[in-house]
Each structure stands twice: as C-alpha cells, then as structure tokens.
PDB file of C-alpha atoms in Angstrom:
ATOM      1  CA  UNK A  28      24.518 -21.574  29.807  1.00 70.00           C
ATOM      2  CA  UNK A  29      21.854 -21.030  32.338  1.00 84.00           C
ATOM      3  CA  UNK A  30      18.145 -21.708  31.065  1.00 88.00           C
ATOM      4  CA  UNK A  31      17.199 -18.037  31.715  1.00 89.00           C
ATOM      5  CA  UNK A  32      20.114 -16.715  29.932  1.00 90.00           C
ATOM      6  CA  UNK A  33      19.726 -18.734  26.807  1.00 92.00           C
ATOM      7  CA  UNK A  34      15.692 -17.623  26.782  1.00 91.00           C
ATOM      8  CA  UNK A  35      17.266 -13.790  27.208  1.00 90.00           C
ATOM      9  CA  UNK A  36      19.583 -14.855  24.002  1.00 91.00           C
ATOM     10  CA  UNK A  37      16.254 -16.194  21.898  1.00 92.00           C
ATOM     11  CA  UNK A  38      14.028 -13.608  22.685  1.00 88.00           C
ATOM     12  CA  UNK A  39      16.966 -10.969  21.574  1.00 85.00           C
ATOM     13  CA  UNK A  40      17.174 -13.094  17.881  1.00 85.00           C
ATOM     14  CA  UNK A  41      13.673 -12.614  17.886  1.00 83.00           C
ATOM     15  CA  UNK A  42      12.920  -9.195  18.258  1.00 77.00           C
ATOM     16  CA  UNK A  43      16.004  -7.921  16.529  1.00 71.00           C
ATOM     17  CA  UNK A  44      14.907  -9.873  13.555  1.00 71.00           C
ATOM     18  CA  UNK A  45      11.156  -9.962  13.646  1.00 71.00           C
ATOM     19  CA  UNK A  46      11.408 -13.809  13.150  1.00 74.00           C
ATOM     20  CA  UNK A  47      13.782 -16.617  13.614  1.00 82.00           C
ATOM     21  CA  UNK A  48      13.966 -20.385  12.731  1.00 87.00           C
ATOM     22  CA  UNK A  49      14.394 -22.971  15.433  1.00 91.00           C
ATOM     23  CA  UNK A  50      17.706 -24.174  13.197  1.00 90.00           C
ATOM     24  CA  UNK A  51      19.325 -20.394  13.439  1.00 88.00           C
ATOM     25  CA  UNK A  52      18.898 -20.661  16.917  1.00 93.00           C
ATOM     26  CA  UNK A  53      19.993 -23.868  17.395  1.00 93.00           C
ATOM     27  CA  UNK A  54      23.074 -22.509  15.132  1.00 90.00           C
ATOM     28  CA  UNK A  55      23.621 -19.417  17.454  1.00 90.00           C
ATOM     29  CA  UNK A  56      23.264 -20.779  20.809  1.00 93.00           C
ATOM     30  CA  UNK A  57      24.738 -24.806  19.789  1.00 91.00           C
ATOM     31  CA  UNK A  58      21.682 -26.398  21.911  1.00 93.00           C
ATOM     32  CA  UNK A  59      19.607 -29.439  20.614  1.00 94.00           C
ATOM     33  CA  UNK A  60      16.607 -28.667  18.981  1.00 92.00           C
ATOM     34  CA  UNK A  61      14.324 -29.801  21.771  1.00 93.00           C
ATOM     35  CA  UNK A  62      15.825 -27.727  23.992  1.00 95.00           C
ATOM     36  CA  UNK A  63      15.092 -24.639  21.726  1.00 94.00           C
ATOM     37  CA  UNK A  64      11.497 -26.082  21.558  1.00 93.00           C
ATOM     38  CA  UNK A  65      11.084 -25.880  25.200  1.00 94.00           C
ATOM     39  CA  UNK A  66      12.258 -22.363  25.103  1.00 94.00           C
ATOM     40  CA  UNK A  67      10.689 -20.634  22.622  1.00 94.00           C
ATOM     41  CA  UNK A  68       6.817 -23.064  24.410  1.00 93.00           C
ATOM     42  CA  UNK A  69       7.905 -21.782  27.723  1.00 93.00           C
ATOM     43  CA  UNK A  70       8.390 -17.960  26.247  1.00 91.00           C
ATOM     44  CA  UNK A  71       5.052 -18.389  23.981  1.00 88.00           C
ATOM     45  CA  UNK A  72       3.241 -18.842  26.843  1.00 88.00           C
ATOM     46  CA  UNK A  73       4.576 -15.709  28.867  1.00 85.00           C
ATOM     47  CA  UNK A  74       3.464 -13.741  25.776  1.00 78.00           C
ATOM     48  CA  UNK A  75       7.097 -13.308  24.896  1.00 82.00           C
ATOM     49  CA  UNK A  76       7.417 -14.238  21.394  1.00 83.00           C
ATOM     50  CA  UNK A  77       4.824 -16.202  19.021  1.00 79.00           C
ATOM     51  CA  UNK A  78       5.931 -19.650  17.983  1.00 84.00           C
ATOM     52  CA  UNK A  79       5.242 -21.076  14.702  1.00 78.00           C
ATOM     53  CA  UNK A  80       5.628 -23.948  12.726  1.00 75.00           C
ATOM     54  CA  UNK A  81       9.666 -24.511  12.724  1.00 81.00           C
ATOM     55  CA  UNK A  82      10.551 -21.083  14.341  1.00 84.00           C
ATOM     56  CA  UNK A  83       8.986 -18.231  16.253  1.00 84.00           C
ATOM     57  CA  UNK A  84       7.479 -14.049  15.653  1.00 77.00           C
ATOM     58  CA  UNK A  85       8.394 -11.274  17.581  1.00 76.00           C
ATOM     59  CA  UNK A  86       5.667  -9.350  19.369  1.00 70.00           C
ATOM     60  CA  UNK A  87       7.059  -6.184  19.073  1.00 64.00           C
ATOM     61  CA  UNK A  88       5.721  -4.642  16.364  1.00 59.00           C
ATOM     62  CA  UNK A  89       7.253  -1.117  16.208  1.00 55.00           C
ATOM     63  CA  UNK A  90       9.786   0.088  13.277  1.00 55.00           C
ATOM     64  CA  UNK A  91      13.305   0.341  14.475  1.00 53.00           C
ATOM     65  CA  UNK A  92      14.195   4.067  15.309  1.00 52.00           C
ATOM     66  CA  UNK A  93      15.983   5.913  12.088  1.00 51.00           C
ATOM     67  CA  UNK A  94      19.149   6.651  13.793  1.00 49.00           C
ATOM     68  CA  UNK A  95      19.163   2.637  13.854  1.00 49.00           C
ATOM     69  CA  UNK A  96      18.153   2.256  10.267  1.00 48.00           C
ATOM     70  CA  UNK A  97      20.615   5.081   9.007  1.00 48.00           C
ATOM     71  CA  UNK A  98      23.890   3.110  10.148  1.00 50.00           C
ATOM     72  CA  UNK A  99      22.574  -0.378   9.679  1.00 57.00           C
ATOM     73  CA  UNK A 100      23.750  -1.837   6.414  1.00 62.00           C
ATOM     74  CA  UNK A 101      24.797   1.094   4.955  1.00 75.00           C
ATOM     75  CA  UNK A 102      26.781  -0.480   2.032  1.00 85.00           C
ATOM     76  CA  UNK A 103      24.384  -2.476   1.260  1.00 84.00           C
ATOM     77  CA  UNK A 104      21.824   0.165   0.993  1.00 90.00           C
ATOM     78  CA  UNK A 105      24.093   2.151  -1.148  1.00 93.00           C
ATOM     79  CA  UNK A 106      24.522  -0.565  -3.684  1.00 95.00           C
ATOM     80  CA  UNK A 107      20.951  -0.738  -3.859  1.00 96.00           C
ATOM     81  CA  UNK A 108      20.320   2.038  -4.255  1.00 96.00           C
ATOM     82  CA  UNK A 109      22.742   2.469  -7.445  1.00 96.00           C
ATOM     83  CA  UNK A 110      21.246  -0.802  -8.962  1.00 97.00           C
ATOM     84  CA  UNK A 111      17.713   0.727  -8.715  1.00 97.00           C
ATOM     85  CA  UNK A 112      18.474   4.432  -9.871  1.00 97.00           C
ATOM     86  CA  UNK A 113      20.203   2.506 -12.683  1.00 97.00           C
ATOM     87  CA  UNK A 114      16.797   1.162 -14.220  1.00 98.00           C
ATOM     88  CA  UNK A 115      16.523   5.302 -14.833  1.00 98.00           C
ATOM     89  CA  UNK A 116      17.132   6.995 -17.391  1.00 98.00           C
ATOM     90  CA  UNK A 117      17.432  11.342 -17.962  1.00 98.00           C
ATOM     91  CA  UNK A 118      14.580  12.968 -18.279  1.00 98.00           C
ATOM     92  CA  UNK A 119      12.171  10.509 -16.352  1.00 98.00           C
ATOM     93  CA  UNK A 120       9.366  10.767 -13.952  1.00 98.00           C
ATOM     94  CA  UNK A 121      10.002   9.044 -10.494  1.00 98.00           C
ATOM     95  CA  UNK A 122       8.427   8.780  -7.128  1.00 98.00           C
ATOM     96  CA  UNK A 123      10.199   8.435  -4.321  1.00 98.00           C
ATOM     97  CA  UNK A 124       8.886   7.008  -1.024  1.00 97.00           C
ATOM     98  CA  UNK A 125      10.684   7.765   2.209  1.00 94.00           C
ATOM     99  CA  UNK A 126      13.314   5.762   4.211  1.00 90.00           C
ATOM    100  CA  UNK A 127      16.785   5.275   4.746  1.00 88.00           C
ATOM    101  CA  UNK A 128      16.755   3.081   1.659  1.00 92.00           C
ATOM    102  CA  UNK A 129      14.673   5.495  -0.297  1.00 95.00           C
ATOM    103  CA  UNK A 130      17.858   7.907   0.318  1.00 94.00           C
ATOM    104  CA  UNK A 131      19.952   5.811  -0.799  1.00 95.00           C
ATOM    105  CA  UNK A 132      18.411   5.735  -4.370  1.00 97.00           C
ATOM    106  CA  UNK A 133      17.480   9.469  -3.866  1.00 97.00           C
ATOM    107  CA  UNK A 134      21.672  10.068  -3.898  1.00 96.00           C
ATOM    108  CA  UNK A 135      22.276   7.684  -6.651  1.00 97.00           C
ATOM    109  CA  UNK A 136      19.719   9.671  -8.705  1.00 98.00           C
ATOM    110  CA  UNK A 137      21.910  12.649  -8.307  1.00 97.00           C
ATOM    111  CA  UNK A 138      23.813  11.697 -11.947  1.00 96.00           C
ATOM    112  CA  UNK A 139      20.937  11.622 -13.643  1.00 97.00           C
ATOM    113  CA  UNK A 140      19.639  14.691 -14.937  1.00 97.00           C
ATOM    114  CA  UNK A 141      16.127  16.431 -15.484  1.00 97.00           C
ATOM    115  CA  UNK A 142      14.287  14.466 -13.786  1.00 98.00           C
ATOM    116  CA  UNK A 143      10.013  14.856 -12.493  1.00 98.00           C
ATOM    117  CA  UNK A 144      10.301  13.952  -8.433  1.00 98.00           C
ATOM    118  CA  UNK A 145       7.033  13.242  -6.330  1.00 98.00           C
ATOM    119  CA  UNK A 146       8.393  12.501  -2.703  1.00 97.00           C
ATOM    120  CA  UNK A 147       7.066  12.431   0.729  1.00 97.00           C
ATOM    121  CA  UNK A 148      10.592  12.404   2.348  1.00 95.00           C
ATOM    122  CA  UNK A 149      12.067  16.224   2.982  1.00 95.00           C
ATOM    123  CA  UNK A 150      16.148  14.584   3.090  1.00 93.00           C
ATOM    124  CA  UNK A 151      15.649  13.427  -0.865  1.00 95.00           C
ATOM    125  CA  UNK A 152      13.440  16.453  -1.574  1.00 96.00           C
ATOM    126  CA  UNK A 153      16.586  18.526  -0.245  1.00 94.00           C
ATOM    127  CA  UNK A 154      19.061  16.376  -2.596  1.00 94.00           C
ATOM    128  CA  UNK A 155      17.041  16.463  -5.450  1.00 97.00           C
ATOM    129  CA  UNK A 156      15.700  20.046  -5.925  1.00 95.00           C
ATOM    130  CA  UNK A 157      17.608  22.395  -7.976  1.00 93.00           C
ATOM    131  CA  UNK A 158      19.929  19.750  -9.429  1.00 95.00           C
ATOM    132  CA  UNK A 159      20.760  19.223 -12.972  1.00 96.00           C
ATOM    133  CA  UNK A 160      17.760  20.535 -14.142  1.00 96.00           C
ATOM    134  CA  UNK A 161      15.167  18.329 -12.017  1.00 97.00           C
ATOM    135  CA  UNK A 162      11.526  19.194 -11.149  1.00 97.00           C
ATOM    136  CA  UNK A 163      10.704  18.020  -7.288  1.00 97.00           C
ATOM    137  CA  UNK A 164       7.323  18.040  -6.132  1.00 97.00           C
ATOM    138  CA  UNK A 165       6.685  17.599  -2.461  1.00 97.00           C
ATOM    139  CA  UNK A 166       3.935  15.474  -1.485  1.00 96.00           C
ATOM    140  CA  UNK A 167       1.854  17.440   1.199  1.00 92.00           C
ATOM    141  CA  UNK A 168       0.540  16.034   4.535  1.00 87.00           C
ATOM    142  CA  UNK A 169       1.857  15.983   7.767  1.00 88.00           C
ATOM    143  CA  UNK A 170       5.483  15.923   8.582  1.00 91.00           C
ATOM    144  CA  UNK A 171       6.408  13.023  10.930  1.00 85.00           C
ATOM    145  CA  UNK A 172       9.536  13.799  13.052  1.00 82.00           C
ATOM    146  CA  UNK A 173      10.567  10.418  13.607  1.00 76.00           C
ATOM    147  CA  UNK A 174      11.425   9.672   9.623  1.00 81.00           C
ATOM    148  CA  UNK A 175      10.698  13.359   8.430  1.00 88.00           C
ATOM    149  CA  UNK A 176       8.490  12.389   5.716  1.00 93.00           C
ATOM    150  CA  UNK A 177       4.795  13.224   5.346  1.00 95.00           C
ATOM    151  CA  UNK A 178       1.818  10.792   5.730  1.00 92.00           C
ATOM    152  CA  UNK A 179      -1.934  10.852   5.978  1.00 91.00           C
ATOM    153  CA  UNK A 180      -4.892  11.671   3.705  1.00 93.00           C
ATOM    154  CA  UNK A 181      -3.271  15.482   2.040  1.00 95.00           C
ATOM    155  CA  UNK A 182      -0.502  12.994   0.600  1.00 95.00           C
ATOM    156  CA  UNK A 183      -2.469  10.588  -0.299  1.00 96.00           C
ATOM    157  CA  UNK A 184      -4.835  13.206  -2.082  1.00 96.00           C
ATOM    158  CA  UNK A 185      -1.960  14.843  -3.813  1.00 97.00           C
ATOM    159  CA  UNK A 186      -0.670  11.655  -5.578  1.00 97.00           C
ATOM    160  CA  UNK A 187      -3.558  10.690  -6.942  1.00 97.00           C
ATOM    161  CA  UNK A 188      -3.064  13.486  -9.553  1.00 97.00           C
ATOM    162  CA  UNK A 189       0.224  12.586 -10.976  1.00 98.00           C
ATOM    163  CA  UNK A 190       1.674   9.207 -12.531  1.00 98.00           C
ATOM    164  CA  UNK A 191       4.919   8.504 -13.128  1.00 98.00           C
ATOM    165  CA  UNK A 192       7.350   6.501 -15.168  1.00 98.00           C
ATOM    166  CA  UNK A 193       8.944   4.774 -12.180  1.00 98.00           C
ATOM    167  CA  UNK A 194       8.696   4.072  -8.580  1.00 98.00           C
ATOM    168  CA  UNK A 195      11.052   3.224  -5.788  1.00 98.00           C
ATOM    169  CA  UNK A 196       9.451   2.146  -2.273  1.00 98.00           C
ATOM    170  CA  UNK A 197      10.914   0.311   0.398  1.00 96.00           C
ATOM    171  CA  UNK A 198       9.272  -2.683   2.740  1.00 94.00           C
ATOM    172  CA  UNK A 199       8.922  -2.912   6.362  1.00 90.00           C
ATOM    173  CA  UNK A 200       9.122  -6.438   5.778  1.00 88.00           C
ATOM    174  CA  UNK A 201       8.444  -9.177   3.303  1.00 91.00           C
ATOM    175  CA  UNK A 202       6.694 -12.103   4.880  1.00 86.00           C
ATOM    176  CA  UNK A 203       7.188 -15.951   4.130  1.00 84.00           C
ATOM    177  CA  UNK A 204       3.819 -16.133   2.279  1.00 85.00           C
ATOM    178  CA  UNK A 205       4.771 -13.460   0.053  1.00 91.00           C
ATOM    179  CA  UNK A 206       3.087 -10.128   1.343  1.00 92.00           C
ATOM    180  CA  UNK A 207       4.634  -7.079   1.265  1.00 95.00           C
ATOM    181  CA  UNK A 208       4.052  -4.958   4.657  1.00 91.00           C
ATOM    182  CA  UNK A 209       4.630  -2.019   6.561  1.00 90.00           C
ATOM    183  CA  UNK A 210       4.540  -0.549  10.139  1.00 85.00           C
ATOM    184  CA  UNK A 211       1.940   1.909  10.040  1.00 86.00           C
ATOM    185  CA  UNK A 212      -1.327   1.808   8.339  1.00 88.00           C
ATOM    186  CA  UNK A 213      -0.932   5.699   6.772  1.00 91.00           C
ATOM    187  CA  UNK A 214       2.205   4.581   5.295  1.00 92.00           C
ATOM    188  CA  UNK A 215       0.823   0.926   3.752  1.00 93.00           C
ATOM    189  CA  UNK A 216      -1.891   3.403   2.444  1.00 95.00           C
ATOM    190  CA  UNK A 217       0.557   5.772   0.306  1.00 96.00           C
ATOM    191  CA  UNK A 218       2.594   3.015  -0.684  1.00 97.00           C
ATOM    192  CA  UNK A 219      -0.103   0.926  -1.636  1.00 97.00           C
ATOM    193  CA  UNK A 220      -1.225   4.213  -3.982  1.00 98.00           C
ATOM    194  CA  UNK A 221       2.287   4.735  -5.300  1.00 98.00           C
ATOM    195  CA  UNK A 222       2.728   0.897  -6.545  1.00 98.00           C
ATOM    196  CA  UNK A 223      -0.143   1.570  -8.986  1.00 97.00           C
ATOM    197  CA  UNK A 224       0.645   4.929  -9.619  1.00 98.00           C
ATOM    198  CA  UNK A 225       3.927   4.868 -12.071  1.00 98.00           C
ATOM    199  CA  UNK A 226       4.437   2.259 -15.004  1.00 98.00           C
ATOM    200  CA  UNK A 227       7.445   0.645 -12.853  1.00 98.00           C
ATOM    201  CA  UNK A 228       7.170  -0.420  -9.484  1.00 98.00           C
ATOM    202  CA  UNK A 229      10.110  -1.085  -7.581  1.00 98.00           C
ATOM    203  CA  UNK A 230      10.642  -2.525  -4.254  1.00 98.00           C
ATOM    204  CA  UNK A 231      14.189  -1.910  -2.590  1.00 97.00           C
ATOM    205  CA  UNK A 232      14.756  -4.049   0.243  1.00 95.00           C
ATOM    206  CA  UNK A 233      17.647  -5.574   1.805  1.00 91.00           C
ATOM    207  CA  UNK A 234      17.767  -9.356   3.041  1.00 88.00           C
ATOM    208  CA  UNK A 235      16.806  -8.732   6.535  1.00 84.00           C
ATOM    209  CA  UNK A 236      13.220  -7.393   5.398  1.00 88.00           C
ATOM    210  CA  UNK A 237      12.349 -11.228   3.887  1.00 89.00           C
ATOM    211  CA  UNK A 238      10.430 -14.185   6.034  1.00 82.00           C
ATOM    212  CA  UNK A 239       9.839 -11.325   8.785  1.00 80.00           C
ATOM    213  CA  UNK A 240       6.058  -9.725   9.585  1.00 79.00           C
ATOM    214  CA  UNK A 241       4.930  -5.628  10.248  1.00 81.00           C
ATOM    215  CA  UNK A 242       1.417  -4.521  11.129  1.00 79.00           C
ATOM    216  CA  UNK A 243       0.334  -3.523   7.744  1.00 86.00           C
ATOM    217  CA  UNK A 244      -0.045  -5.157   4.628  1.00 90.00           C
ATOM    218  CA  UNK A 245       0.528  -3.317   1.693  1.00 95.00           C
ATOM    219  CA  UNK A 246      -1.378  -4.020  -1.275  1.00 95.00           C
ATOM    220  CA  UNK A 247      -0.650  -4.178  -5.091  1.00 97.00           C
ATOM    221  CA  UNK A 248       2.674  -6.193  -4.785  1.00 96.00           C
ATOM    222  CA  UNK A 249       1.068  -8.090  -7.404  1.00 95.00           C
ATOM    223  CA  UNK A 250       1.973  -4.943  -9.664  1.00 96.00           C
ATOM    224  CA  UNK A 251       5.876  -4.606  -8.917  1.00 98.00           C
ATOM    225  CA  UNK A 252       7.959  -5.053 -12.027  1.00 98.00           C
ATOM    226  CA  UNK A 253      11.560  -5.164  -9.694  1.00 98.00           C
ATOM    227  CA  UNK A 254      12.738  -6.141  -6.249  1.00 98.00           C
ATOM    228  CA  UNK A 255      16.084  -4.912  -5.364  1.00 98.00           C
ATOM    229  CA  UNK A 256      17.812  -6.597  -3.136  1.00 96.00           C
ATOM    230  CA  UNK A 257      21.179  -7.026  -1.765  1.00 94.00           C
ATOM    231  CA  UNK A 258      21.688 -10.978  -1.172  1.00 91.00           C
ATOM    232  CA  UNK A 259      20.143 -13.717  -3.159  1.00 90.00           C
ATOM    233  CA  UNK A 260      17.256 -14.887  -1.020  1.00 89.00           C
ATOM    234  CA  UNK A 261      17.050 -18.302   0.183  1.00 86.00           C
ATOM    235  CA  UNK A 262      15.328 -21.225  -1.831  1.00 88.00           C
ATOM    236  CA  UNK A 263      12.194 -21.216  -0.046  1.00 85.00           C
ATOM    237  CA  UNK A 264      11.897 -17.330  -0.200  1.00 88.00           C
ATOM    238  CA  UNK A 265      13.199 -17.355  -3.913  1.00 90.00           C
ATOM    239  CA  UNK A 266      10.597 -20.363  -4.925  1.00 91.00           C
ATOM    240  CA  UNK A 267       7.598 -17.101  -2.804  1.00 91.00           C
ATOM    241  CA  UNK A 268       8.786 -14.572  -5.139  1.00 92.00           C
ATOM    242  CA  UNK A 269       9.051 -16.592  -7.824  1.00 92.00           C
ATOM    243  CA  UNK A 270       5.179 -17.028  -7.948  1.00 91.00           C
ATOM    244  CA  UNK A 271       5.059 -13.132  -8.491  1.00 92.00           C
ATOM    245  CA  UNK A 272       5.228 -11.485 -11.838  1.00 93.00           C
ATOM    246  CA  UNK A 273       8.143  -9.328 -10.890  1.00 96.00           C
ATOM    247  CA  UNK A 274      12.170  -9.843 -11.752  1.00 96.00           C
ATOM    248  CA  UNK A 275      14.535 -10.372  -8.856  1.00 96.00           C
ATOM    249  CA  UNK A 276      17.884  -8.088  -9.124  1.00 97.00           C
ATOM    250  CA  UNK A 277      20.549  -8.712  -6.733  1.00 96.00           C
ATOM    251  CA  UNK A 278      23.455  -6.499  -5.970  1.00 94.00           C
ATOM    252  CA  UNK A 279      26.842  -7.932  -7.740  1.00 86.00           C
ATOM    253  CA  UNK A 280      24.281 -10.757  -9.732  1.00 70.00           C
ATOM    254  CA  UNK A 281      25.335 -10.835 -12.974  1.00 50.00           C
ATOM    255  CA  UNK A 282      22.262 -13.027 -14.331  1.00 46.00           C
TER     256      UNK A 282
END
C-alpha cells in the first residue's frame, strides 16, 4: 500500500469516528506501529487530524447529516430505546430531547399510556400526541430543518417552567475524560437545562459516541442517574464512568 493511500485510509478512521487509537489502526491497515506514527506526525502537521497521546482527533467538528444518523445502527438504537422507555412507567412525566435516538425511545413509549411529554423534536411530538391518553407539550423556539427540532433561548425559556419525572437525552459524544458533549452550543444549552430539570436523567447513547470529542460540553452529567447503551464499554471507558454516580445499562446485560 502506497504511503499516500494508507494516510487517505487513517484520515477516513478518523473523521468517521471522531477519534482513533494508533492500535485500531495498526489493526485495520496491518502496518507497524511506527509506521502509523509517522502518518498520523506527517498528517498533524498538514492540519489533517490532531494526534494525541496513543491515537489521534478528527478536525472536523460538524454532526453527521440525519439521513446518516437515521440508518446508522438502527437496531441498536431500537433496543435502546426499549431499555430506556422501560425505566417508565403509565402515567409519568418525561422529556424528550431530539435525535434519531431520542425517536427511538419516543416509539418505544408508544405502550405506555397517559403520559406528560415536553419535547423539542416535531417526529416524537407527532408519535406521541393523541395517543393513549398522553399530554405533549411542544417546546417553542426555532425549528431547525436539518434535525427538525427547536433550539435557542424560547426553548430554553419554556422548560424552565416544567419538571419532570424522567428524562431521555442523547450525546454527541462522550469523551475519554468523562464529559458529556454536543455539536452546537444552543443544543449543549437545552440539554444541559433538561439534565437538571426531571428527577431521572438519562443518557442514551450507543458505543460509537464514547472516547470521541464535539464542540460543546454539556454540563450536569454529574446529575444522570442512567446511561443506556448498546455494548459494554471498554475497561478504560468503564473504569471513566465508573467515577460517576450514575448506573450503566447495557442492551441484552443481564447484571
């Protein structure tokens, strides 16, 4: 394999996973691990990718488009989402962040009935209102096209009013020391609010989300009761969560 094309082949890992160890790449691409050192040197210093201690960071730092996110992991999603919805019981309060994990739980929710909804995302609003006796309330702001859910300071505003038995929120990614982040800062904001805002806070993410970086950190992690997740997380990610107060529940774990 030609120098150039291997780089191509890193930078790809990269950027499709937001980081990358030098030992998955050595893995992948069956190279010596000084060669993969020269790359990722040679492609840190065309401002390709980052390099870090034992691996390297993507540069890009934009969200993957939702037509991407809808048919990536889908089954995994959907088991997620029916281990989170089944922390709830009738009759609760829930609110319900937006995403194409967020949807998931949004149609597992669909058995339960009478339910109290406070959502920024129009697809679960649409799922969820009129059915088996539920209450939806939409939070207000302005709509963005590219995940049709509403951000900025009117939905902020607007959840500051309510609190709620449980909430579900997704992560743009989970990074190695622990943080929970997201892409944009409007949406770190309102899921910042919602983790504080509902006596359980649940993360749903899958396994891709953890040792990767986004723009934004999110705070209040320290307050999440759950992560959802739908692998058991390696030993250096488990022994990170493990120094937050929250319980770990993977899909098809029966401990």
């Amino acid at each position: 394999m030609l120098a150039e094309e291997r780089q191509n082949q890193i930078l790809s890992m990269v950027n499709s996973r937001g980081s990358v160890s030098i030992t998955e790449i050595q893995r992948k691409l069956k190279v010596s691990r000084e060669t993969v050192r020269r790359d990722l040197l040679l492609l840190a210093e065309r401002n390709r990718l980052r390099k870090t201690h034992g691996g390297a960071l993507s540069l890009e730092r934009n969200e993957p488009e939702i037509e991407v996110r809808q048919v990536t992991n889908v089954e995994g999603k959907r088991a997620m989402g029916r281990l989170a919805a089944s922390l709830v019981p009738d009759g609760a309060s829930v609110i319900l962040a937006s995403g194409t994990t967020m949807q998931s739980v949004a149609d597992a929710l669909l058995t339960r009935e009478g339910l109290t909804i406070f959502t920024n995302n129009i697809s679960s609003c649409s799922k969820l209102v009129g059915h088996n006796k539920n209450r939806v309330y939409m939070l207000g702001g302005e709509v963005q096209p590219a995940n049709g859910a509403t951000l900025g300071r009117d939905a902020t505003t607007m959840l500051t009013h309510y609190f709620a038995d449980f909430v579900f929120i997704g992560a743009g990614a989970i990074s190695p020391a622990g943080w929970l982040m997201d892409y944009t800062r409007e949406e770190g904001e309102l899921h910042s609010l919602m983790l504080q805002s509902a006596r359980t806070p649940v993360v749903v993410a899958d396994h891709t989300k953890f040792n990767r970086y986004a723009p934004v950190r999110v705070d209040n992690f320290d307050k999440v009761t759950h992560l959802v997740t739908d692998r058991r997380p390696d030993p250096a990610t488990a022994a990170t969560l493990a120094n937050l107060p929250l319980e770990l529940l993977v899909v098809g774990s029966e401990d």
